[in-house]
Amino acid sequence: MIGPRLRGVRWLVLALALVAGTAEARVMAGVRLPDSISLEGKELALNHVDLKKKLFFEIYVWGLYLEQKPSSMKEAIAFQGPKQLQLHFRRSIKREQLADAFRNFLAHSKAAGSPEMRRNSELLVQSLRAVRKGDKLLITYLPGQGLLISGEGSRGAVIPGKDFADILFSAWLTENPIYGRN
């Protein structure tokens, strides 16, 4: 027979274990993002999570994963290691709407104006699919491979090199400032 004091200790241990287990992910708008992910043997930490809204509609929750926490936007973009931008959709979006949103988003970047970068932008846009609530779109930079577009929101694409990846992450962090501009 277990005494009431020992039962209380068991409940306290169980409660602490549950709290510790929930500390391994951040939840925003019902979307759970892990505090870290593993890419190519590297551990990337969730540096930022945010909710994109239009009017009062929740469009997606996005998270930025980097190997180390940068002190500025330039440092985050210039980093040579892997990085990943995750979009977790909170509503269904037609392919055309998603493609137009990315075209408009990338059109604001002066660096994306060269013919080669416009081709890369279009490659990314052409890979996009319609998304349903709960789908993900992953935009991953891997050194030596380039920018990989994957998840349910894409048919998959690889854009070689770091130049376009830098343009995309620069445009993203300019529109969604989370670091100092230096």
Short mmCIF file of C-alpha atoms in Angstrom, two decimals:
data_model
loop_
_atom_site.label_atom_id
_atom_site.label_comp_id
_atom_site.label_asym_id
_atom_site.label_seq_id
_atom_site.Cartn_x
_atom_site.Cartn_y
_atom_site.Cartn_z
CA MET A 1 0.00 0.00 0.00
CA ILE A 2 1.32 3.41 -1.00
CA GLY A 3 0.88 6.25 1.46
CA PRO A 4 -0.72 9.58 0.48
CA ARG A 5 2.64 11.37 0.67
CA LEU A 6 4.26 8.94 -1.81
CA ARG A 7 1.26 9.24 -4.15
CA GLY A 8 1.71 13.03 -4.08
CA VAL A 9 5.38 12.63 -4.99
CA ARG A 10 4.46 10.32 -7.89
CA TRP A 11 2.00 12.92 -9.23
CA LEU A 12 4.61 15.66 -8.89
CA VAL A 13 7.18 13.58 -10.80
CA LEU A 14 4.59 12.81 -13.50
CA ALA A 15 3.61 16.48 -13.80
CA LEU A 16 7.26 17.56 -14.09
CA ALA A 17 7.87 14.91 -16.74
CA LEU A 18 4.90 16.16 -18.73
CA VAL A 19 6.06 19.78 -18.47
CA ALA A 20 9.59 18.78 -19.53
CA GLY A 21 8.16 16.89 -22.52
CA THR A 22 6.19 19.90 -23.73
CA ALA A 23 9.25 22.14 -23.51
CA GLU A 24 10.67 20.36 -26.58
CA ALA A 25 8.39 22.18 -29.00
CA ARG A 26 6.78 25.56 -29.48
CA VAL A 27 3.10 25.78 -30.26
CA MET A 28 1.53 28.69 -32.11
CA ALA A 29 -2.03 28.76 -33.44
CA GLY A 30 -2.29 25.02 -32.83
CA VAL A 31 0.88 24.23 -34.82
CA ARG A 32 3.67 22.45 -32.98
CA LEU A 33 7.21 23.17 -34.18
CA PRO A 34 10.09 21.21 -32.64
CA ASP A 35 12.76 23.26 -30.87
CA SER A 36 15.36 21.63 -33.10
CA ILE A 37 15.67 19.52 -36.24
CA SER A 38 18.53 17.50 -37.70
CA LEU A 39 19.73 18.17 -41.26
CA GLU A 40 22.74 16.43 -42.78
CA GLY A 41 24.03 15.51 -39.33
CA LYS A 42 23.75 19.09 -38.06
CA GLU A 43 21.42 20.20 -35.28
CA LEU A 44 19.40 23.29 -36.25
CA ALA A 45 17.57 25.28 -33.58
CA LEU A 46 14.25 27.03 -34.01
CA ASN A 47 15.34 30.69 -34.04
CA HIS A 48 11.96 32.26 -34.63
CA VAL A 49 8.32 31.31 -35.01
CA ASP A 50 5.51 33.59 -36.13
CA LEU A 51 1.96 33.58 -37.46
CA LYS A 52 1.14 35.13 -40.84
CA LYS A 53 -2.34 36.65 -40.92
CA LYS A 54 -4.28 38.43 -43.60
CA LEU A 55 -7.05 40.53 -42.12
CA PHE A 56 -8.33 38.17 -39.44
CA PHE A 57 -7.49 34.91 -41.30
CA GLU A 58 -4.61 32.76 -40.06
CA ILE A 59 -2.69 31.81 -43.21
CA TYR A 60 0.35 29.92 -41.90
CA VAL A 61 2.74 29.54 -39.01
CA TRP A 62 6.36 29.83 -40.04
CA GLY A 63 9.54 28.83 -38.31
CA LEU A 64 13.18 29.55 -39.12
CA TYR A 65 15.79 26.94 -38.21
CA LEU A 66 19.50 27.78 -38.11
CA GLU A 67 22.56 26.01 -36.79
CA GLN A 68 23.57 28.99 -34.66
CA LYS A 69 21.73 32.08 -33.50
CA PRO A 70 22.82 35.06 -35.59
CA SER A 71 22.96 38.60 -34.25
CA SER A 72 21.83 40.20 -37.51
CA MET A 73 19.96 39.56 -40.72
CA LYS A 74 23.19 39.73 -42.75
CA GLU A 75 24.79 37.13 -40.50
CA ALA A 76 21.77 34.81 -40.86
CA ILE A 77 21.87 35.10 -44.66
CA ALA A 78 25.66 34.81 -45.04
CA PHE A 79 25.90 31.73 -42.79
CA GLN A 80 27.39 28.90 -44.85
CA GLY A 81 25.66 26.03 -43.04
CA PRO A 82 22.22 24.50 -43.50
CA LYS A 83 19.06 26.47 -42.74
CA GLN A 84 15.37 25.82 -43.15
CA LEU A 85 12.21 27.86 -43.39
CA GLN A 86 9.04 25.90 -42.56
CA LEU A 87 5.53 27.08 -43.44
CA HIS A 88 2.68 25.20 -41.74
CA PHE A 89 -0.59 26.14 -43.40
CA ARG A 90 -3.62 26.97 -41.25
CA ARG A 91 -6.03 27.06 -44.20
CA SER A 92 -6.35 25.71 -47.73
CA ILE A 93 -4.85 27.84 -50.48
CA LYS A 94 -5.18 27.31 -54.22
CA ARG A 95 -2.00 26.73 -56.19
CA GLU A 96 -2.49 29.95 -58.18
CA GLN A 97 -2.86 32.00 -54.99
CA LEU A 98 0.29 30.50 -53.49
CA ALA A 99 2.24 30.97 -56.73
CA ASP A 100 1.11 34.61 -57.01
CA ALA A 101 2.07 35.26 -53.39
CA PHE A 102 5.60 33.93 -53.99
CA ARG A 103 5.95 35.83 -57.28
CA ASN A 104 4.91 39.08 -55.57
CA PHE A 105 7.13 38.36 -52.58
CA LEU A 106 10.20 37.74 -54.76
CA ALA A 107 9.40 40.67 -57.08
CA HIS A 108 10.17 43.04 -54.19
CA SER A 109 13.79 41.85 -54.16
CA LYS A 110 16.05 43.87 -56.46
CA ALA A 111 18.61 41.05 -56.37
CA ALA A 112 16.05 38.65 -57.88
CA GLY A 113 15.82 40.81 -61.03
CA SER A 114 18.61 39.20 -63.06
CA PRO A 115 17.53 36.74 -65.77
CA GLU A 116 19.11 33.80 -63.90
CA MET A 117 17.43 34.70 -60.61
CA ARG A 118 14.06 35.20 -62.36
CA ARG A 119 14.44 31.68 -63.82
CA ASN A 120 15.20 30.35 -60.34
CA SER A 121 12.19 32.21 -58.91
CA GLU A 122 9.99 30.67 -61.57
CA LEU A 123 11.42 27.19 -60.85
CA LEU A 124 10.41 27.64 -57.21
CA VAL A 125 6.96 28.95 -58.17
CA GLN A 126 6.36 26.13 -60.68
CA SER A 127 7.09 23.54 -57.98
CA LEU A 128 4.27 24.83 -55.76
CA ARG A 129 1.02 22.95 -55.23
CA ALA A 130 -2.31 23.79 -53.67
CA VAL A 131 -2.20 23.32 -49.92
CA ARG A 132 -4.74 22.18 -47.39
CA LYS A 133 -4.94 23.01 -43.73
CA GLY A 134 -2.11 21.13 -42.01
CA ASP A 135 0.18 20.92 -45.07
CA LYS A 136 3.79 22.10 -44.91
CA LEU A 137 6.16 23.82 -47.30
CA LEU A 138 9.85 23.40 -46.51
CA ILE A 139 12.50 25.69 -47.98
CA THR A 140 15.90 24.28 -47.10
CA TYR A 141 19.39 25.45 -47.95
CA LEU A 142 22.03 22.70 -47.88
CA PRO A 143 25.66 23.57 -48.67
CA GLY A 144 26.84 21.83 -51.81
CA GLN A 145 23.28 21.13 -52.94
CA GLY A 146 21.48 24.46 -52.98
CA LEU A 147 17.90 25.33 -52.15
CA LEU A 148 15.52 22.39 -51.78
CA ILE A 149 11.76 22.99 -51.96
CA SER A 150 9.70 20.15 -50.44
CA GLY A 151 6.70 19.21 -48.34
CA GLU A 152 3.06 18.81 -49.31
CA GLY A 153 3.07 22.35 -50.74
CA SER A 154 5.58 21.46 -53.47
CA ARG A 155 6.24 18.87 -56.15
CA GLY A 156 9.87 19.28 -55.16
CA ALA A 157 12.62 21.37 -56.68
CA VAL A 158 16.33 21.87 -56.31
CA ILE A 159 17.86 25.24 -57.16
CA PRO A 160 21.65 24.81 -57.19
CA GLY A 161 24.07 27.17 -55.49
CA LYS A 162 23.77 29.64 -52.64
CA ASP A 163 22.95 32.83 -54.58
CA PHE A 164 19.21 32.24 -54.93
CA ALA A 165 19.00 30.86 -51.39
CA ASP A 166 20.56 34.08 -50.11
CA ILE A 167 18.08 36.14 -52.14
CA LEU A 168 15.11 34.19 -50.82
CA PHE A 169 16.23 34.29 -47.17
CA SER A 170 17.12 37.99 -47.52
CA ALA A 171 13.68 38.78 -48.96
CA TRP A 172 12.00 36.72 -46.23
CA LEU A 173 13.93 38.36 -43.39
CA THR A 174 13.38 41.82 -44.89
CA GLU A 175 9.63 41.26 -45.00
CA ASN A 176 9.64 39.54 -41.60
CA PRO A 177 12.38 41.38 -39.64
CA ILE A 178 13.53 39.38 -36.63
CA TYR A 179 17.19 40.47 -36.43
CA GLY A 180 19.07 43.72 -36.62
CA ARG A 181 19.65 44.87 -40.21
CA ASN A 182 23.46 45.00 -39.81
#
